[in-house]
Amino acid sequence: KRRGEWTYWGYRPEPRTPNPTTWDRTEAIATALDKALSDAPNRLAILRRMQREKLPIELNTLRNWLSVDHDSERVAAILVSLGSREASEIRDTLRGVIIDAKYAVQDRQSALQMLVDGLDAASESALLKIASQVEDGEIASRLIEQLGKRPKLASEPVLLAYLSSSNASVRSAAVSAMLGLGQNKSLRGHLSQLLNDPAAIVRRAAATAAGKFGAGDVVPALRKLTGDDDATVRRESLNSLRLLKDSTVVTAAVSALESEVTQIVAMRYLHEFGGPEQLESISQVLRTNRSSEAIVVLIETLAAWSEQDKGSRETGAQRELLAAIAKVQGESGWLLHWTLSDQPSEKTVLRS
């Protein structure tokens, strides 16, 4: 026999696991360490060791430390310790971190997530109180997202106020939240203004909302946005016009086939309002976009066109469309469309 394959065993042993058994001095040591957290220069190291050893830490000690220390590393460690407490015990403490701009954004986001995770139907109204205290910015946007997930909260006045925020991300988040909550009537009155917002993310959110709740009165504004400088705005505007059954922007849809961002939506629009005259343009999509979604939508569109005004005999346009489908399926390897016939003609067999 010969020696087996060598396996790296590691030159450094794993850290020792915490001692599982208490003894007569455990409580005294924990009290002394807890006191050291108040003023010791190395209290972050002490806190982490206490966390590792699973020693109890007084809640007031953590609260007092958190109220005077805004260092991101230390605050993050304190939040870890607070996470082991009951949600009702730390709710006010977390709210203090969320609304105080002196704390780092990532720490405020962590505090908000901890607060949200501990909410129930009886306590979720705390979000409305925080909304009235937090400044416009990234935290407000995250807070608005949470409001948008809670239909039982009376959040409509708060969200309406956020539509006038000086921060574009906040305005965009408010539009999305109101749309998700079905607050269409209130949002509709601001839609025209939002579609002309200087920020692309707001125009995009407003364009999405217009199509979702059928705001036909803003169709002219949506038509204009199909020529917007931002591709995502063009995409959402074109999609909303499709949902609103507006067939006047076929030319814009053809132009949208040139951008990968707007290609899928453009093909879906042309599926409904285009025809064989756009065959050459739509066939170029796979040169830049070989995704499965693009292949499926392209074949669906070509197949739908081939069925338009289909009589007892194939027309030249239908033959071109079927040939285009065959070419796409042959190049991609995706068989998604076929024709069944009891008695195929010789020409059909040869073409197949």
GROMACS .gro file of C-alpha atoms in nm:
model
  352
    1LYS     CA    1   0.000   0.000   0.000
    2ARG     CA    2   0.101   0.362  -0.040
    3ARG     CA    3   0.022   0.678   0.146
    4GLY     CA    4  -0.314   0.837   0.072
    5GLU     CA    5  -0.370   1.177  -0.079
    6TRP     CA    6  -0.249   1.460   0.143
    7THR     CA    7  -0.516   1.694   0.278
    8TYR     CA    8  -0.437   2.036   0.417
    9TRP     CA    9  -0.519   2.029   0.786
   10GLY     CA   10  -0.455   2.395   0.868
   11TYR     CA   11  -0.157   2.526   1.062
   12ARG     CA   12  -0.363   2.735   1.299
   13PRO     CA   13  -0.630   2.584   1.523
   14GLU     CA   14  -0.983   2.715   1.516
   15PRO     CA   15  -1.082   2.970   1.783
   16ARG     CA   16  -1.180   2.816   2.114
   17THR     CA   17  -1.553   2.782   2.158
   18PRO     CA   18  -1.718   2.982   2.440
   19ASN     CA   19  -1.721   2.813   2.778
   20PRO     CA   20  -2.072   2.670   2.823
   21THR     CA   21  -2.090   2.641   3.204
   22THR     CA   22  -2.133   2.924   3.456
   23TRP     CA   23  -1.952   2.931   3.789
   24ASP     CA   24  -1.971   3.127   4.112
   25ARG     CA   25  -1.791   3.434   3.972
   26THR     CA   26  -1.964   3.453   3.633
   27GLU     CA   27  -2.213   3.716   3.745
   28ALA     CA   28  -1.948   3.932   3.911
   29ILE     CA   29  -1.726   3.921   3.604
   30ALA     CA   30  -2.018   4.010   3.378
   31THR     CA   31  -2.105   4.306   3.602
   32ALA     CA   32  -1.746   4.432   3.602
   33LEU     CA   33  -1.720   4.402   3.224
   34ASP     CA   34  -2.054   4.573   3.181
   35LYS     CA   35  -1.928   4.862   3.394
   36ALA     CA   36  -1.612   4.879   3.183
   37LEU     CA   37  -1.826   4.940   2.877
   38SER     CA   38  -1.913   5.282   3.015
   39ASP     CA   39  -1.568   5.438   3.013
   40ALA     CA   40  -1.292   5.191   2.921
   41PRO     CA   41  -1.076   5.303   2.625
   42ASN     CA   42  -1.093   4.953   2.476
   43ARG     CA   43  -1.465   4.903   2.531
   44LEU     CA   44  -1.528   4.793   2.173
   45ALA     CA   45  -1.294   4.497   2.226
   46ILE     CA   46  -1.465   4.425   2.558
   47LEU     CA   47  -1.807   4.435   2.393
   48ARG     CA   48  -1.703   4.194   2.120
   49ARG     CA   49  -1.555   3.952   2.375
   50MET     CA   50  -1.875   3.968   2.580
   51GLN     CA   51  -2.074   3.894   2.265
   52ARG     CA   52  -1.853   3.598   2.187
   53GLU     CA   53  -1.882   3.458   2.540
   54LYS     CA   54  -2.256   3.531   2.537
   55LEU     CA   55  -2.234   3.736   2.858
   56PRO     CA   56  -2.538   3.949   2.946
   57ILE     CA   57  -2.511   4.323   2.882
   58GLU     CA   58  -2.736   4.575   3.053
   59LEU     CA   59  -2.973   4.743   2.810
   60ASN     CA   60  -2.922   5.084   2.971
   61THR     CA   61  -2.547   5.048   2.923
   62LEU     CA   62  -2.595   4.997   2.548
   63ARG     CA   63  -2.847   5.283   2.527
   64ASN     CA   64  -2.621   5.529   2.708
   65TRP     CA   65  -2.321   5.435   2.496
   66LEU     CA   66  -2.520   5.462   2.175
   67SER     CA   67  -2.654   5.805   2.267
   68VAL     CA   68  -2.307   5.962   2.279
   69ASP     CA   69  -2.108   5.758   2.025
   70HIS     CA   70  -2.160   5.792   1.648
   71ASP     CA   71  -1.857   5.596   1.528
   72SER     CA   72  -1.981   5.353   1.264
   73GLU     CA   73  -1.778   5.052   1.376
   74ARG     CA   74  -1.882   5.085   1.741
   75VAL     CA   75  -2.245   5.160   1.656
   76ALA     CA   76  -2.262   4.849   1.438
   77ALA     CA   77  -2.133   4.637   1.727
   78ILE     CA   78  -2.387   4.789   1.966
   79LEU     CA   79  -2.669   4.716   1.722
   80VAL     CA   80  -2.560   4.351   1.713
   81SER     CA   81  -2.605   4.332   2.089
   82LEU     CA   82  -2.939   4.509   2.071
   83GLY     CA   83  -3.052   4.251   1.817
   84SER     CA   84  -3.074   3.984   2.088
   85ARG     CA   85  -3.333   4.186   2.281
   86GLU     CA   86  -3.710   4.181   2.253
   87ALA     CA   87  -3.836   4.411   1.979
   88SER     CA   88  -4.052   4.613   2.217
   89GLU     CA   89  -3.750   4.686   2.441
   90ILE     CA   90  -3.533   4.840   2.172
   91ARG     CA   91  -3.791   5.009   1.947
   92ASP     CA   92  -3.738   5.360   2.087
   93THR     CA   93  -3.361   5.317   2.086
   94LEU     CA   94  -3.363   5.214   1.721
   95ARG     CA   95  -3.591   5.505   1.632
   96GLY     CA   96  -3.335   5.742   1.786
   97VAL     CA   97  -3.064   5.604   1.553
   98ILE     CA   98  -3.288   5.615   1.245
   99ILE     CA   99  -3.387   5.980   1.281
  100ASP     CA  100  -3.043   6.111   1.383
  101ALA     CA  101  -2.836   6.219   1.083
  102LYS     CA  102  -2.518   6.207   1.295
  103TYR     CA  103  -2.509   5.830   1.255
  104ALA     CA  104  -2.367   5.671   0.940
  105VAL     CA  105  -2.621   5.587   0.671
  106GLN     CA  106  -2.542   5.214   0.685
  107ASP     CA  107  -2.600   5.210   1.062
  108ARG     CA  108  -2.931   5.392   1.024
  109GLN     CA  109  -3.034   5.144   0.755
  110SER     CA  110  -2.944   4.854   0.984
  111ALA     CA  111  -3.146   5.009   1.266
  112LEU     CA  112  -3.444   5.057   1.034
  113GLN     CA  113  -3.427   4.695   0.921
  114MET     CA  114  -3.410   4.577   1.282
  115LEU     CA  115  -3.709   4.793   1.368
  116VAL     CA  116  -3.910   4.664   1.070
  117ASP     CA  117  -3.828   4.301   1.151
  118GLY     CA  118  -3.975   4.349   1.498
  119LEU     CA  119  -4.299   4.518   1.395
  120ASP     CA  120  -4.643   4.362   1.405
  121ALA     CA  121  -4.990   4.490   1.318
  122ALA     CA  122  -5.019   4.669   1.652
  123SER     CA  123  -4.683   4.845   1.635
  124GLU     CA  124  -4.632   4.922   1.264
  125SER     CA  125  -4.776   5.273   1.310
  126ALA     CA  126  -4.432   5.359   1.449
  127LEU     CA  127  -4.322   5.399   1.088
  128LEU     CA  128  -4.557   5.695   1.042
  129LYS     CA  129  -4.405   5.869   1.343
  130ILE     CA  130  -4.055   5.815   1.210
  131ALA     CA  131  -4.162   5.945   0.868
  132SER     CA  132  -4.244   6.280   1.024
  133GLN     CA  133  -3.900   6.303   1.186
  134VAL     CA  134  -3.651   6.176   0.929
  135GLU     CA  135  -3.491   6.407   0.673
  136ASP     CA  136  -3.535   6.358   0.299
  137GLY     CA  137  -3.273   6.123   0.163
  138GLU     CA  138  -3.177   5.757   0.146
  139ILE     CA  139  -3.331   5.670   0.483
  140ALA     CA  140  -3.660   5.834   0.387
  141SER     CA  141  -3.661   5.633   0.063
  142ARG     CA  142  -3.615   5.307   0.255
  143LEU     CA  143  -3.887   5.411   0.498
  144ILE     CA  144  -4.127   5.487   0.212
  145GLU     CA  145  -4.063   5.140   0.068
  146GLN     CA  146  -4.175   4.994   0.399
  147LEU     CA  147  -4.485   5.212   0.407
  148GLY     CA  148  -4.571   5.084   0.060
  149LYS     CA  149  -4.587   4.729   0.194
  150ARG     CA  150  -4.844   4.809   0.463
  151PRO     CA  151  -5.189   4.876   0.319
  152LYS     CA  152  -5.353   4.900   0.661
  153LEU     CA  153  -5.150   5.206   0.759
  154ALA     CA  154  -5.302   5.549   0.695
  155SER     CA  155  -4.993   5.652   0.498
  156GLU     CA  156  -5.156   5.843   0.212
  157PRO     CA  157  -5.108   6.196   0.358
  158VAL     CA  158  -4.742   6.119   0.433
  159LEU     CA  159  -4.676   5.982   0.085
  160LEU     CA  160  -4.852   6.276  -0.080
  161ALA     CA  161  -4.623   6.511   0.109
  162TYR     CA  162  -4.319   6.315  -0.009
  163LEU     CA  163  -4.423   6.373  -0.373
  164SER     CA  164  -4.307   6.733  -0.323
  165SER     CA  165  -3.973   6.636  -0.168
  166SER     CA  166  -3.657   6.808  -0.287
  167ASN     CA  167  -3.493   6.465  -0.316
  168ALA     CA  168  -3.557   6.277  -0.642
  169SER     CA  169  -3.516   5.931  -0.487
  170VAL     CA  170  -3.777   6.016  -0.226
  171ARG     CA  171  -4.024   6.140  -0.490
  172SER     CA  172  -3.969   5.826  -0.696
  173ALA     CA  173  -4.014   5.599  -0.394
  174ALA     CA  174  -4.336   5.780  -0.301
  175VAL     CA  175  -4.480   5.726  -0.650
  176SER     CA  176  -4.396   5.354  -0.639
  177ALA     CA  177  -4.539   5.316  -0.288
  178MET     CA  178  -4.866   5.488  -0.375
  179LEU     CA  179  -4.897   5.275  -0.687
  180GLY     CA  180  -4.837   4.959  -0.486
  181LEU     CA  181  -5.098   5.060  -0.230
  182GLY     CA  182  -5.357   5.141  -0.494
  183GLN     CA  183  -5.375   5.510  -0.401
  184ASN     CA  184  -5.444   5.590  -0.765
  185LYS     CA  185  -5.690   5.872  -0.719
  186SER     CA  186  -5.451   6.078  -0.509
  187LEU     CA  187  -5.153   6.001  -0.731
  188ARG     CA  188  -5.339   6.079  -1.051
  189GLY     CA  189  -5.371   6.447  -0.966
  190HIS     CA  190  -4.991   6.480  -0.953
  191LEU     CA  191  -4.907   6.258  -1.249
  192SER     CA  192  -4.874   6.529  -1.515
  193GLN     CA  193  -4.627   6.719  -1.299
  194LEU     CA  194  -4.431   6.403  -1.217
  195LEU     CA  195  -4.403   6.305  -1.585
  196ASN     CA  196  -4.225   6.637  -1.642
  197ASP     CA  197  -4.000   6.601  -1.340
  198PRO     CA  198  -3.635   6.702  -1.398
  199ALA     CA  199  -3.515   6.368  -1.254
  200ALA     CA  200  -3.528   6.063  -1.480
  201ILE     CA  201  -3.603   5.821  -1.193
  202VAL     CA  202  -3.917   6.020  -1.110
  203ARG     CA  203  -4.032   6.036  -1.474
  204ARG     CA  204  -3.975   5.660  -1.500
  205ALA     CA  205  -4.180   5.586  -1.187
  206ALA     CA  206  -4.460   5.817  -1.305
  207ALA     CA  207  -4.465   5.658  -1.651
  208THR     CA  208  -4.494   5.313  -1.494
  209ALA     CA  209  -4.779   5.430  -1.274
  210ALA     CA  210  -4.970   5.582  -1.566
  211GLY     CA  211  -4.991   5.249  -1.744
  212LYS     CA  212  -5.069   5.044  -1.435
  213PHE     CA  213  -5.384   5.234  -1.338
  214GLY     CA  214  -5.496   5.343  -1.682
  215ALA     CA  215  -5.439   5.719  -1.676
  216GLY     CA  216  -5.550   5.790  -2.031
  217ASP     CA  217  -5.542   6.166  -1.980
  218VAL     CA  218  -5.159   6.165  -1.975
  219VAL     CA  219  -5.117   5.981  -2.305
  220PRO     CA  220  -4.979   6.295  -2.481
  221ALA     CA  221  -4.712   6.329  -2.212
  222LEU     CA  222  -4.623   5.959  -2.245
  223ARG     CA  223  -4.591   5.995  -2.623
  224LYS     CA  224  -4.344   6.276  -2.568
  225LEU     CA  225  -4.143   6.066  -2.322
  226THR     CA  226  -4.085   5.793  -2.583
  227GLY     CA  227  -3.816   6.032  -2.707
  228ASP     CA  228  -3.669   6.096  -2.361
  229ASP     CA  229  -3.290   6.108  -2.316
  230ASP     CA  230  -3.309   5.830  -2.056
  231ALA     CA  231  -3.360   5.478  -2.198
  232THR     CA  232  -3.548   5.351  -1.893
  233VAL     CA  233  -3.797   5.638  -1.922
  234ARG     CA  234  -3.849   5.554  -2.288
  235ARG     CA  235  -3.902   5.189  -2.197
  236GLU     CA  236  -4.166   5.255  -1.930
  237SER     CA  237  -4.346   5.516  -2.142
  238LEU     CA  238  -4.369   5.278  -2.438
  239ASN     CA  239  -4.492   4.997  -2.216
  240SER     CA  240  -4.759   5.217  -2.058
  241LEU     CA  241  -4.879   5.331  -2.400
  242ARG     CA  242  -4.913   4.964  -2.493
  243LEU     CA  243  -5.121   4.900  -2.180
  244LEU     CA  244  -5.332   5.205  -2.258
  245LYS     CA  245  -5.392   5.072  -2.613
  246ASP     CA  246  -5.237   5.374  -2.783
  247SER     CA  247  -5.122   5.276  -3.133
  248THR     CA  248  -4.968   5.606  -3.244
  249VAL     CA  249  -4.602   5.552  -3.154
  250VAL     CA  250  -4.506   5.267  -3.387
  251THR     CA  251  -4.219   5.477  -3.525
  252ALA     CA  252  -4.084   5.531  -3.173
  253ALA     CA  253  -4.114   5.158  -3.106
  254VAL     CA  254  -3.909   5.079  -3.417
  255SER     CA  255  -3.642   5.323  -3.299
  256ALA     CA  256  -3.650   5.156  -2.957
  257LEU     CA  257  -3.541   4.827  -3.117
  258GLU     CA  258  -3.190   4.972  -3.144
  259SER     CA  259  -3.134   4.981  -2.765
  260GLU     CA  260  -3.104   4.665  -2.558
  261VAL     CA  261  -3.275   4.846  -2.269
  262THR     CA  262  -3.593   4.903  -2.471
  263GLN     CA  263  -3.592   4.613  -2.718
  264ILE     CA  264  -3.824   4.376  -2.529
  265VAL     CA  265  -4.086   4.641  -2.462
  266ALA     CA  266  -4.061   4.765  -2.822
  267MET     CA  267  -4.123   4.415  -2.960
  268ARG     CA  268  -4.422   4.370  -2.730
  269TYR     CA  269  -4.563   4.702  -2.851
  270LEU     CA  270  -4.513   4.604  -3.215
  271HIS     CA  271  -4.669   4.265  -3.141
  272GLU     CA  272  -4.996   4.451  -3.081
  273PHE     CA  273  -4.971   4.751  -3.311
  274GLY     CA  274  -4.710   4.665  -3.571
  275GLY     CA  275  -4.707   4.433  -3.868
  276PRO     CA  276  -4.501   4.273  -4.145
  277GLU     CA  277  -4.379   4.614  -4.258
  278GLN     CA  278  -4.154   4.616  -3.949
  279LEU     CA  279  -4.010   4.268  -4.024
  280GLU     CA  280  -3.669   4.391  -4.136
  281SER     CA  281  -3.624   4.613  -3.830
  282ILE     CA  282  -3.739   4.358  -3.574
  283SER     CA  283  -3.526   4.083  -3.726
  284GLN     CA  284  -3.211   4.280  -3.638
  285VAL     CA  285  -3.275   4.246  -3.262
  286LEU     CA  286  -3.095   3.913  -3.224
  287ARG     CA  287  -2.774   4.068  -3.354
  288THR     CA  288  -2.733   4.249  -3.022
  289ASN     CA  289  -2.963   4.055  -2.787
  290ARG     CA  290  -2.952   3.675  -2.776
  291SER     CA  291  -3.133   3.639  -2.443
  292SER     CA  292  -3.404   3.376  -2.407
  293GLU     CA  293  -3.663   3.647  -2.343
  294ALA     CA  294  -3.572   3.828  -2.665
  295ILE     CA  295  -3.598   3.507  -2.869
  296VAL     CA  296  -3.938   3.416  -2.720
  297VAL     CA  297  -4.088   3.763  -2.766
  298LEU     CA  298  -3.952   3.790  -3.121
  299ILE     CA  299  -4.102   3.456  -3.229
  300GLU     CA  300  -4.433   3.538  -3.057
  301THR     CA  301  -4.446   3.868  -3.244
  302LEU     CA  302  -4.364   3.717  -3.583
  303ALA     CA  303  -4.617   3.439  -3.525
  304ALA     CA  304  -4.887   3.689  -3.434
  305TRP     CA  305  -4.820   3.890  -3.748
  306SER     CA  306  -4.838   3.575  -3.961
  307GLU     CA  307  -5.188   3.511  -3.829
  308GLN     CA  308  -5.318   3.857  -3.921
  309ASP     CA  309  -5.579   3.845  -4.198
  310LYS     CA  310  -5.495   3.480  -4.263
  311GLY     CA  311  -5.717   3.342  -4.537
  312SER     CA  312  -5.732   3.010  -4.710
  313ARG     CA  313  -5.412   3.082  -4.901
  314GLU     CA  314  -5.075   3.201  -4.781
  315THR     CA  315  -4.973   3.549  -4.887
  316GLY     CA  316  -4.623   3.658  -4.974
  317ALA     CA  317  -4.594   3.846  -4.644
  318GLN     CA  318  -4.698   3.538  -4.446
  319ARG     CA  319  -4.440   3.327  -4.623
  320GLU     CA  320  -4.172   3.582  -4.536
  321LEU     CA  321  -4.280   3.579  -4.172
  322LEU     CA  322  -4.280   3.199  -4.151
  323ALA     CA  323  -3.936   3.195  -4.312
  324ALA     CA  324  -3.814   3.450  -4.057
  325ILE     CA  325  -3.952   3.235  -3.773
  326ALA     CA  326  -3.777   2.929  -3.916
  327LYS     CA  327  -3.450   3.120  -3.939
  328VAL     CA  328  -3.471   3.242  -3.576
  329GLN     CA  329  -3.556   2.894  -3.451
  330GLY     CA  330  -3.279   2.739  -3.656
  331GLU     CA  331  -3.013   2.983  -3.535
  332SER     CA  332  -3.123   2.974  -3.171
  333GLY     CA  333  -3.217   2.608  -3.142
  334TRP     CA  334  -3.551   2.704  -2.985
  335LEU     CA  335  -3.853   2.534  -3.143
  336LEU     CA  336  -4.143   2.752  -3.030
  337HIS     CA  337  -4.371   2.775  -3.333
  338TRP     CA  338  -4.483   2.516  -3.586
  339THR     CA  339  -4.772   2.441  -3.819
  340LEU     CA  340  -4.977   2.118  -3.829
  341SER     CA  341  -5.138   1.997  -4.151
  342ASP     CA  342  -5.315   1.673  -4.247
  343GLN     CA  343  -5.198   1.696  -4.608
  344PRO     CA  344  -4.897   1.925  -4.643
  345SER     CA  345  -4.817   2.041  -4.990
  346GLU     CA  346  -4.492   1.953  -5.162
  347LYS     CA  347  -4.373   2.313  -5.129
  348THR     CA  348  -4.445   2.311  -4.753
  349VAL     CA  349  -4.250   1.988  -4.705
  350LEU     CA  350  -3.955   2.121  -4.903
  351ARG     CA  351  -3.958   2.449  -4.708
  352SER     CA  352  -3.967   2.262  -4.376
   0.00000   0.00000   0.00000
